Coordinates of C-alpha atoms in Angstrom, one line a residue:
M69 CA 40.8 14.9 -19.3
T70 CA 39.3 11.7 -17.9
A71 CA 40.9 9.2 -20.1
N72 CA 40.1 6.3 -17.8
R73 CA 36.3 7.0 -18.0
Q74 CA 34.2 5.4 -20.7
N75 CA 30.7 6.7 -21.4
E76 CA 27.8 4.6 -22.6
K77 CA 26.8 4.5 -26.2
P78 CA 25.1 7.7 -27.5
L79 CA 21.4 7.7 -26.5
H80 CA 20.1 7.5 -30.1
K81 CA 22.2 4.4 -30.6
S82 CA 21.1 2.6 -27.5
R83 CA 18.9 -0.4 -27.9
W84 CA 17.1 -0.4 -24.6
M85 CA 14.3 1.9 -25.7
P86 CA 13.6 0.0 -29.0
M87 CA 13.4 -3.2 -27.0
I88 CA 10.9 -1.6 -24.6
C89 CA 8.8 -0.5 -27.6
I90 CA 8.8 -4.1 -29.0
F91 CA 7.6 -5.4 -25.7
Y92 CA 5.0 -2.7 -25.4
G93 CA 3.7 -3.5 -28.9
I94 CA 3.2 -7.1 -27.8
L95 CA 1.3 -5.9 -24.8
L96 CA -0.8 -3.7 -27.0
L97 CA -1.8 -6.7 -29.1
W98 CA -2.8 -8.5 -25.8
M99 CA -4.8 -5.4 -24.7
L100 CA -6.6 -5.3 -28.0
E101 CA -7.5 -9.0 -27.8
V102 CA -8.8 -8.7 -24.2
G103 CA -10.7 -5.5 -25.0
T104 CA -12.4 -7.0 -28.0
V105 CA -13.4 -10.1 -26.1
K106 CA -14.9 -8.1 -23.2
Y107 CA -16.7 -5.9 -25.7
H108 CA -18.2 -8.9 -27.4
F109 CA -19.4 -10.6 -24.3
Y110 CA -20.2 -7.7 -21.9
F111 CA -21.2 -4.7 -24.0
D112 CA -24.8 -3.7 -23.9
S113 CA -26.5 -0.8 -25.7
R114 CA -28.4 0.0 -22.4
H115 CA -25.2 0.8 -20.6
P116 CA -24.7 4.5 -19.6
L117 CA -22.4 6.7 -21.7
P118 CA -19.3 6.5 -19.5
V119 CA -19.4 2.6 -19.6
K120 CA -19.8 2.7 -23.4
L121 CA -16.8 5.1 -23.7
M122 CA -14.8 2.7 -21.5
Y123 CA -15.6 -0.3 -23.8
W124 CA -14.9 1.7 -26.9
G125 CA -11.7 3.1 -25.5
N126 CA -10.3 -0.3 -24.5
V127 CA -10.6 -1.4 -28.1
L128 CA -10.0 1.8 -30.1
F129 CA -7.0 3.2 -28.4
P130 CA -4.9 0.0 -28.3
A131 CA -5.8 -0.6 -31.9
L132 CA -4.7 2.9 -33.0
T133 CA -1.5 2.8 -30.9
L134 CA -0.7 -0.7 -32.3
L135 CA -1.3 0.6 -35.8
W136 CA 1.1 3.5 -35.2
A137 CA 3.7 1.1 -33.7
I138 CA 3.6 -1.1 -36.8
A139 CA 3.6 1.9 -39.3
G140 CA 6.5 3.5 -37.3
A141 CA 8.5 0.3 -37.4
V142 CA 8.2 0.2 -41.2
L143 CA 8.9 3.9 -41.7
H144 CA 11.2 4.6 -38.8
R145 CA 14.0 6.0 -41.1
K146 CA 11.6 8.5 -42.6
I147 CA 9.9 9.7 -39.4
G148 CA 12.7 9.3 -37.0
F149 CA 12.7 7.4 -33.7
S150 CA 11.9 10.5 -31.5
R151 CA 8.7 11.2 -33.4
Y152 CA 7.8 7.5 -33.5
L153 CA 8.3 7.4 -29.7
C154 CA 6.2 10.6 -29.2
G155 CA 3.3 8.9 -31.0
L156 CA 3.6 5.8 -28.8
L157 CA 3.7 8.0 -25.7
A158 CA 0.5 9.8 -26.8
G159 CA -1.2 6.4 -27.4
A160 CA -0.1 5.0 -24.1
V161 CA -1.6 8.0 -22.3
L162 CA -4.9 7.6 -24.1
T163 CA -4.9 3.9 -23.5
A164 CA -4.4 4.4 -19.8
I165 CA -7.5 6.5 -19.4
P166 CA -10.2 3.8 -20.0
I167 CA -8.1 1.3 -18.2
F168 CA -7.9 3.2 -15.0
S169 CA -11.6 4.2 -15.2
I170 CA -12.7 0.5 -14.9
A171 CA -12.4 0.4 -11.1
E172 CA -14.6 3.5 -10.7
L173 CA -17.1 2.3 -13.2
E174 CA -17.3 -1.1 -11.7
K175 CA -18.1 0.4 -8.3
A176 CA -20.7 2.8 -9.8
Y177 CA -22.5 0.5 -12.3
F178 CA -21.8 -3.1 -11.1
L179 CA -20.3 -4.2 -14.4
G180 CA -19.7 -7.7 -13.2
F181 CA -16.1 -8.1 -14.2
D182 CA -14.5 -11.1 -12.5
A183 CA -11.3 -10.9 -10.5
P184 CA -9.0 -12.2 -13.3
T185 CA -10.3 -9.5 -15.7
L186 CA -9.7 -6.8 -13.1
N187 CA -6.2 -8.1 -12.5
Q188 CA -5.5 -8.1 -16.3
Y189 CA -6.5 -4.5 -16.6
L190 CA -4.4 -3.7 -13.5
L191 CA -1.4 -5.3 -15.2
F192 CA -2.1 -3.2 -18.4
G193 CA -2.3 0.0 -16.3
V194 CA 1.0 -0.8 -14.6
A195 CA 2.7 -1.5 -17.9
D196 CA 1.4 1.7 -19.3
I197 CA 2.9 3.7 -16.4
L198 CA 6.2 2.0 -16.9
F199 CA 6.3 2.7 -20.6
I200 CA 5.2 6.3 -20.1
I201 CA 8.0 6.9 -17.6
S202 CA 10.6 5.3 -19.8
A203 CA 9.5 7.3 -22.9
V204 CA 9.5 10.5 -21.0
M205 CA 13.0 9.9 -19.7
Y206 CA 14.3 9.0 -23.2
L207 CA 12.6 12.0 -24.9
S208 CA 13.8 14.5 -22.2
N209 CA 17.3 14.6 -23.7
A210 CA 16.0 15.1 -27.3
A211 CA 13.6 17.9 -26.1
L212 CA 16.4 19.6 -24.2
L213 CA 18.8 19.6 -27.2
Y214 CA 16.0 20.8 -29.5
W215 CA 15.2 23.7 -27.2
K216 CA 18.8 24.6 -26.8
E217 CA 19.6 24.5 -30.6
S218 CA 16.4 26.3 -31.7
K219 CA 17.9 29.7 -30.7
V220 CA 21.5 30.7 -30.4
S221 CA 20.9 33.2 -27.6
R222 CA 19.6 30.3 -25.4
K223 CA 22.7 28.3 -26.0
Y224 CA 25.2 30.9 -25.0
H225 CA 23.2 32.8 -22.4
N226 CA 25.3 33.2 -19.2
T227 CA 26.4 29.6 -18.2
S228 CA 23.7 27.9 -20.2
L229 CA 26.3 26.2 -22.5
F230 CA 27.9 24.4 -19.5
L231 CA 24.5 23.7 -17.8
F232 CA 22.9 22.2 -20.9
G233 CA 26.0 20.1 -21.5
Q234 CA 25.9 18.7 -18.0
L235 CA 22.2 17.9 -18.2
S236 CA 22.5 16.4 -21.7
S237 CA 25.4 14.2 -20.5
K238 CA 23.5 13.0 -17.5
L239 CA 20.4 12.1 -19.5
A240 CA 22.5 10.4 -22.1
T241 CA 24.8 8.3 -19.9
N242 CA 22.4 7.6 -16.9
T243 CA 19.1 7.3 -18.7
K244 CA 18.5 3.7 -17.6
T245 CA 19.5 4.5 -14.0
M246 CA 17.2 7.5 -13.8
T247 CA 14.4 5.6 -15.3
I248 CA 14.7 2.9 -12.7
I249 CA 14.8 5.6 -10.0
C250 CA 11.6 7.3 -11.4
V251 CA 9.8 4.0 -11.6
T252 CA 10.6 2.9 -8.1
L253 CA 9.8 6.3 -6.7
T254 CA 6.5 6.4 -8.6
F255 CA 5.4 3.1 -7.2
S256 CA 6.5 4.0 -3.7
I257 CA 4.4 7.2 -3.8
C258 CA 1.4 5.2 -5.2
L259 CA 1.7 2.7 -2.4
F260 CA 1.9 5.4 0.3
V261 CA -1.2 7.0 -1.2
I262 CA -3.4 4.0 -1.7
A263 CA -2.6 2.3 1.6
P264 CA -5.0 4.6 3.7
V265 CA -7.6 4.6 0.9
L266 CA -7.9 0.8 0.6
T267 CA -7.8 0.2 4.3
G268 CA -10.4 2.9 5.0
W269 CA -12.6 1.6 2.3
S270 CA -12.4 -1.9 3.7
L271 CA -13.3 -0.9 7.2
G272 CA -16.1 1.4 5.9
Y273 CA -17.6 -1.5 4.0
L274 CA -17.6 -3.6 7.2
D275 CA -20.3 -1.4 8.6
S276 CA -22.7 -2.3 5.8
R277 CA -21.8 -6.0 5.5
A278 CA -21.9 -7.2 9.1
V279 CA -25.0 -5.4 10.5
Y280 CA -26.5 -8.3 12.4
D281 CA -24.8 -10.8 14.7
I282 CA -26.1 -13.7 12.6
Q283 CA -27.7 -13.3 9.1
I284 CA -28.5 -15.7 6.3
S285 CA -30.4 -15.2 3.1
S286 CA -31.4 -17.4 0.2
R287 CA -30.8 -16.4 -3.5
Y288 CA -33.4 -17.3 -6.0
N289 CA -31.5 -16.3 -9.1
D290 CA -30.2 -19.8 -9.9
V291 CA -33.6 -21.4 -9.4
Y292 CA -35.6 -22.0 -12.6
E293 CA -38.7 -23.6 -11.1
V294 CA -41.1 -22.0 -8.6
E295 CA -41.4 -25.4 -6.8
N296 CA -37.7 -25.3 -5.9
L297 CA -37.8 -22.0 -4.1
P298 CA -36.7 -22.5 -0.4
D299 CA -39.3 -22.1 2.4
T300 CA -37.3 -22.6 5.5
D301 CA -37.0 -21.1 9.0
Y302 CA -33.3 -22.1 9.2
G303 CA -33.9 -24.5 12.1
E304 CA -30.1 -25.3 12.4
I305 CA -29.6 -21.8 13.8
T306 CA -32.3 -22.4 16.4
A307 CA -30.8 -25.7 17.4
F308 CA -27.3 -24.2 17.6
I309 CA -28.5 -21.3 19.8
E310 CA -30.3 -23.7 22.2
Q311 CA -27.3 -26.0 22.4
N312 CA -24.8 -23.3 23.1
K313 CA -27.2 -21.3 25.4
I314 CA -26.8 -18.1 23.4
A315 CA -28.9 -15.2 24.8
I316 CA -31.0 -13.7 22.0
K317 CA -32.1 -10.0 21.8
D318 CA -34.0 -10.1 18.5
D319 CA -34.8 -12.8 16.0
L320 CA -36.6 -12.2 12.7
T321 CA -37.4 -14.6 9.9
F322 CA -39.2 -13.2 6.8
S323 CA -39.6 -13.5 3.1
E324 CA -39.2 -11.1 0.2
Y325 CA -41.4 -11.0 -2.8
L326 CA -41.5 -10.3 -6.5
P327 CA -44.1 -7.6 -7.3
K328 CA -45.1 -9.6 -10.5
Q329 CA -44.6 -13.4 -10.7
S330 CA -43.9 -13.1 -14.4
D331 CA -40.6 -11.4 -13.4
F332 CA -39.4 -14.7 -11.9
H333 CA -38.0 -15.9 -15.2
Q334 CA -36.2 -12.6 -15.8
R335 CA -32.5 -13.5 -15.9
V336 CA -30.9 -10.6 -17.8
K337 CA -27.8 -9.8 -15.7
Y338 CA -28.4 -6.0 -15.2
N339 CA -32.1 -6.1 -15.4
F340 CA -33.2 -8.2 -12.3
P341 CA -36.4 -6.8 -10.8
P342 CA -36.2 -5.2 -7.3
L343 CA -37.7 -7.2 -4.5
A344 CA -40.5 -6.2 -2.2
I345 CA -40.7 -6.5 1.6
A346 CA -43.9 -6.4 3.8
L347 CA -44.4 -3.4 5.9
K348 CA -44.4 -5.3 9.2
D349 CA -41.2 -7.1 8.4
Y350 CA -39.5 -3.9 7.3
N351 CA -40.5 -2.2 10.6
A352 CA -39.3 -5.2 12.5
V353 CA -35.9 -4.8 10.8
R354 CA -35.9 -1.1 11.6
K355 CA -36.7 -1.9 15.3
M356 CA -33.8 -4.3 15.5
L357 CA -31.4 -1.6 14.4
G358 CA -32.9 1.2 16.5
Y359 CA -34.8 3.1 13.8
E360 CA -38.3 4.5 14.0
P361 CA -41.1 2.5 12.2
I362 CA -42.8 3.9 9.1
I363 CA -46.5 4.1 8.1
L364 CA -48.1 3.3 4.8
Q365 CA -51.6 3.5 3.5
T366 CA -53.1 0.3 2.0
D367 CA -52.7 1.6 -1.5
E368 CA -49.1 3.0 -1.1
F369 CA -45.6 1.9 -1.4
A370 CA -42.2 3.3 -0.4
T371 CA -38.6 2.5 -1.3
H372 CA -35.4 1.7 0.7
W373 CA -32.1 2.3 -1.0
H374 CA -28.6 1.1 -0.7
R375 CA -26.2 3.5 1.0
A376 CA -24.0 3.6 -2.1
A377 CA -26.9 4.9 -4.3
E378 CA -26.4 8.4 -5.5
D379 CA -29.0 11.1 -4.8
K380 CA -29.4 11.9 -8.5
D381 CA -30.1 8.3 -9.4
I382 CA -32.7 8.0 -6.6
E383 CA -34.4 11.2 -7.8
N384 CA -34.6 10.0 -11.4
Y385 CA -35.9 6.6 -10.4
I386 CA -38.6 8.0 -8.1
A387 CA -39.7 10.4 -10.9
E388 CA -40.1 7.5 -13.3
H389 CA -41.7 5.1 -10.9
T390 CA -44.6 6.8 -9.2
L391 CA -46.8 3.7 -9.7
L392 CA -45.9 0.1 -8.8
E393 CA -47.7 -2.7 -10.7
T394 CA -48.2 -5.9 -8.7
D395 CA -50.2 -9.1 -9.0
A396 CA -52.5 -7.7 -6.3
G397 CA -53.1 -4.3 -7.9
T398 CA -51.5 -1.0 -8.5
L399 CA -49.8 1.0 -5.7
K400 CA -49.0 4.7 -5.7
L401 CA -45.9 6.3 -4.3
S402 CA -46.0 7.4 -0.7
E403 CA -45.4 11.0 0.2
N404 CA -42.4 10.0 2.3
A405 CA -41.1 7.4 -0.1
V406 CA -37.3 7.2 0.3
F407 CA -35.3 5.6 3.1
Q408 CA -31.6 4.9 3.2
E409 CA -30.5 3.7 6.6
P410 CA -28.0 0.8 6.6
V411 CA -30.0 -2.4 7.0
G412 CA -27.5 -4.9 5.4
E413 CA -26.9 -5.9 1.8
S414 CA -28.8 -9.2 1.6
I415 CA -32.2 -7.7 1.3
Y416 CA -31.5 -6.4 -2.2
N417 CA -31.7 -8.4 -5.4
L418 CA -28.6 -8.9 -7.5
Y419 CA -27.5 -5.8 -9.3
T420 CA -30.2 -3.6 -7.7
D421 CA -29.9 -0.8 -5.1
V422 CA -33.6 -0.6 -4.1
V423 CA -36.2 -2.7 -2.4
Y424 CA -40.0 -1.9 -2.4
I425 CA -41.9 -1.6 0.9
I426 CA -45.5 -2.7 0.4
P427 CA -48.6 -3.2 2.7
D428 CA -48.9 -6.5 4.4
E429 CA -52.2 -7.3 2.6
I430 CA -50.5 -7.0 -0.8
A431 CA -47.5 -9.1 0.2
Q432 CA -49.7 -12.0 1.1
V433 CA -50.7 -12.3 -2.5
L434 CA -47.3 -12.1 -4.1
L435 CA -44.7 -14.8 -4.8
P436 CA -42.1 -15.2 -2.0
V437 CA -38.7 -15.8 -3.6
Q438 CA -36.1 -15.0 -0.9
R439 CA -36.0 -16.2 2.7
N440 CA -34.0 -14.2 5.3
R441 CA -33.2 -14.7 9.0
F442 CA -31.6 -11.9 11.1
V443 CA -30.5 -12.5 14.7
M444 CA -29.2 -10.1 17.3
T445 CA -27.6 -11.6 20.4
Q446 CA -27.4 -10.1 23.9
Y447 CA -23.6 -10.3 23.9
P448 CA -21.0 -10.7 21.1
L449 CA -20.4 -14.3 20.1
P450 CA -17.1 -15.8 21.2
F451 CA -14.8 -16.4 18.2
K452 CA -14.8 -20.2 18.5
T453 CA -18.5 -20.3 18.8
A454 CA -19.0 -18.0 15.8
E455 CA -16.6 -20.1 13.8
M456 CA -18.5 -23.3 14.6
L457 CA -21.7 -21.6 13.6
E458 CA -20.2 -20.4 10.3
Q459 CA -19.0 -23.9 9.4
L460 CA -22.4 -25.3 10.2
L461 CA -24.2 -22.9 8.0
G462 CA -21.7 -23.4 5.2
R463 CA -22.4 -27.1 5.2
S464 CA -26.2 -26.8 5.6
Y465 CA -26.7 -23.8 3.3
P466 CA -23.9 -23.7 0.7
E467 CA -23.3 -20.5 -1.2
D468 CA -22.9 -22.4 -4.5
P469 CA -24.9 -25.8 -4.4
D470 CA -23.5 -28.6 -6.4
K471 CA -26.8 -29.3 -8.1
D472 CA -28.5 -27.0 -10.6
N473 CA -31.9 -25.4 -10.0
L474 CA -31.2 -25.0 -6.3
A475 CA -31.0 -21.8 -4.3
G476 CA -27.7 -20.5 -3.1
Y477 CA -27.2 -18.8 0.3
S478 CA -25.2 -16.0 1.8
T479 CA -24.3 -16.2 5.4
T480 CA -22.5 -13.7 7.7
V481 CA -21.6 -14.1 11.3
H482 CA -20.6 -10.7 12.8
T483 CA -17.7 -11.9 15.0
T484 CA -15.8 -13.9 12.4
E485 CA -16.5 -11.3 9.7
V486 CA -15.1 -8.5 11.8
N487 CA -12.1 -10.5 12.8
R488 CA -11.4 -11.6 9.3
I489 CA -11.7 -8.2 7.7
I490 CA -9.6 -6.5 10.5
A491 CA -6.9 -9.1 10.1
L492 CA -6.8 -8.8 6.3
N493 CA -6.9 -5.0 6.6
F494 CA -3.9 -5.0 8.9
I495 CA -2.0 -7.3 6.6
L496 CA -2.9 -5.2 3.6
K497 CA -1.9 -1.9 5.3
A498 CA 1.4 -3.3 6.6
S499 CA 2.3 -4.9 3.2
L500 CA 1.6 -1.6 1.3
I501 CA 3.5 0.6 3.7
Y502 CA 6.4 -1.9 4.0
G503 CA 6.6 -2.2 0.2
A504 CA 6.5 1.6 -0.2
I505 CA 9.4 2.0 2.3
V506 CA 11.4 -0.7 0.6
L507 CA 10.9 0.9 -2.8
M508 CA 11.8 4.3 -1.4
V509 CA 15.0 2.9 0.1
M510 CA 15.9 1.2 -3.1
C511 CA 15.4 4.4 -5.0
L512 CA 17.6 6.4 -2.7
T513 CA 20.3 3.6 -2.6
V514 CA 20.5 3.5 -6.4
L515 CA 20.8 7.3 -6.5
A516 CA 23.5 7.4 -3.9
L517 CA 25.5 4.7 -5.6
Q518 CA 25.3 6.5 -8.8
Q519 CA 26.6 9.7 -7.2
L520 CA 29.4 7.8 -5.5
L521 CA 30.4 6.2 -8.9
D522 CA 30.4 9.6 -10.6
A523 CA 32.4 11.2 -7.8
E524 CA 35.1 8.4 -8.0
K525 CA 35.5 8.7 -11.7
K526 CA 35.4 12.5 -11.9
Q527 CA 38.8 14.2 -11.7
L528 CA 38.0 17.6 -13.1
Q529 CA 35.2 20.0 -12.0
I530 CA 34.4 23.1 -14.0
F531 CA 32.4 25.3 -11.7
G532 CA 31.8 28.2 -14.1
S533 CA 32.6 29.7 -17.5
A534 CA 32.5 33.2 -18.7
K535 CA 30.2 34.8 -21.2
N536 CA 32.0 35.9 -24.4
G537 CA 31.5 39.6 -24.8
S538 CA 32.0 42.7 -22.7
G539 CA 30.6 44.0 -19.5
R540 CA 30.5 42.8 -15.9
E541 CA 27.3 40.8 -15.1
G542 CA 28.3 39.0 -11.9
P543 CA 31.1 37.7 -9.8
A544 CA 32.0 35.1 -12.4
Y545 CA 32.8 37.7 -15.0
F546 CA 36.0 39.7 -15.0
G547 CA 35.8 41.7 -18.2
S548 CA 35.7 40.6 -21.7
K549 CA 36.8 37.0 -22.4
T550 CA 37.7 36.4 -18.7
A551 CA 37.0 33.3 -16.9
W552 CA 38.0 31.5 -13.7
C553 CA 38.3 27.8 -13.1
L554 CA 39.4 25.5 -10.3
V555 CA 41.5 22.5 -11.3
W556 CA 42.0 19.7 -8.7
D557 CA 45.1 17.7 -9.6
A558 CA 44.5 14.1 -8.5
D559 CA 48.1 13.5 -7.4
H560 CA 48.2 16.6 -5.1
S561 CA 51.8 16.9 -6.0
G562 CA 51.9 20.6 -6.2
N563 CA 50.0 23.9 -6.4
R564 CA 50.9 24.5 -10.0
C565 CA 48.2 25.8 -12.4
S566 CA 47.1 23.2 -14.9
N567 CA 47.8 23.8 -18.6
Y568 CA 44.2 22.9 -19.2
C569 CA 43.2 26.4 -18.2
D570 CA 45.3 28.0 -21.0
W571 CA 43.8 25.5 -23.4
L572 CA 40.2 26.0 -22.4
F573 CA 40.2 29.7 -22.0
S574 CA 42.1 32.3 -23.9
S575 CA 42.3 34.7 -21.0
K576 CA 43.1 34.8 -17.3
C577 CA 43.2 31.7 -15.1
F578 CA 42.9 31.8 -11.3
C579 CA 44.2 28.8 -9.4

């Protein structure tokens, strides 16, 4: 009927899905190698159960899926390609679970993965999604045929024979096109969804990062000798303020301490000791930010927690640490022991969410390891002035000193930090939304072109077929073995009835 139209090869003879399986097998080998390396270098028996499951899953699931891929490639004639692909699809789903849990676990437990590692797992997750979509599109035709052939009544129920034939033909001849459409549509929806999430998270983080107009803090974790600990008042900031005649509202320089000096040499990544701050310095910080001061007895201590800390974690920690051992004696937990107002992130030690608040008399005996200076100005700093100050602090107090056994510093100037984050946030949001729109337009364009191509090649449309049997079940049925069809002759040369009707149906034809 459409002699000039040539279909693609039958779906089970197509090579595009086997090639995708080969590439996915190579990716599984890479995933297994990365998961094994990360497990060897980062796994710790003290990790909580969700983190352990993530490490185990990133090794076990790629290994099992790769094993199935190899076994299926050897025994493909015996098990069949559809069953082989179903096994790979199940493995891909299982493999994706620990991969996509990394971001949430990194935020909750500070796993310390670097940016290249996170990018690798992001690539693995995207590849898993692409393979899952391709496999689902490929298996849809086989599933449809199996469901149709499993029961004769389904095959010949009303117009099911014609409907299933059309669906099977579309899935068989346009599988690659529909796969591309599904992939682009999926990524477009994902970009639309994550755009407000990422931008909102970025702006929310700004409130915790840039609390003070000028802040600088030392970091003792790279210093291995007590004599090399910094003891500075950051005089460069004072000289810069005087030179540029900056009006100051509040200015505070203070130290933070280790409760026990023996903890100074503790360098286990996730086991750094919490720092302690003197009560007068803590109340001065609270005053700068507009909070009420707190009161402690001479034998008591309290805690201040990061805003991201969970209530359950705080409760468990407080229940286990009712006493604080220090070089100046033992302190007991205060009745009002938990505070969580945002006071900046530089007061916490690495990989910790809590800082101890101790009496001033106790603090004078302890070892000072971190030096902080917080400045609040009367008016916001102009951008050029703030940029000059940031460059000065970067030269005088580098984040990563060239020499070993020297302290590093973290500096934040509110004006430049806010401008930088807002600008990057705008670029991120615009890029995500623009990318989502482009992908959506590409998806609709491919779909429209496919429909136009089908419409140009199609010369015959069968709009309905009759059910073999007796009875009248709808407007399409005119008694036993009766059908109607509409035939559109491409040359429009006459209104004659096509002989195809008599060939297709052994009953009446209405043209």
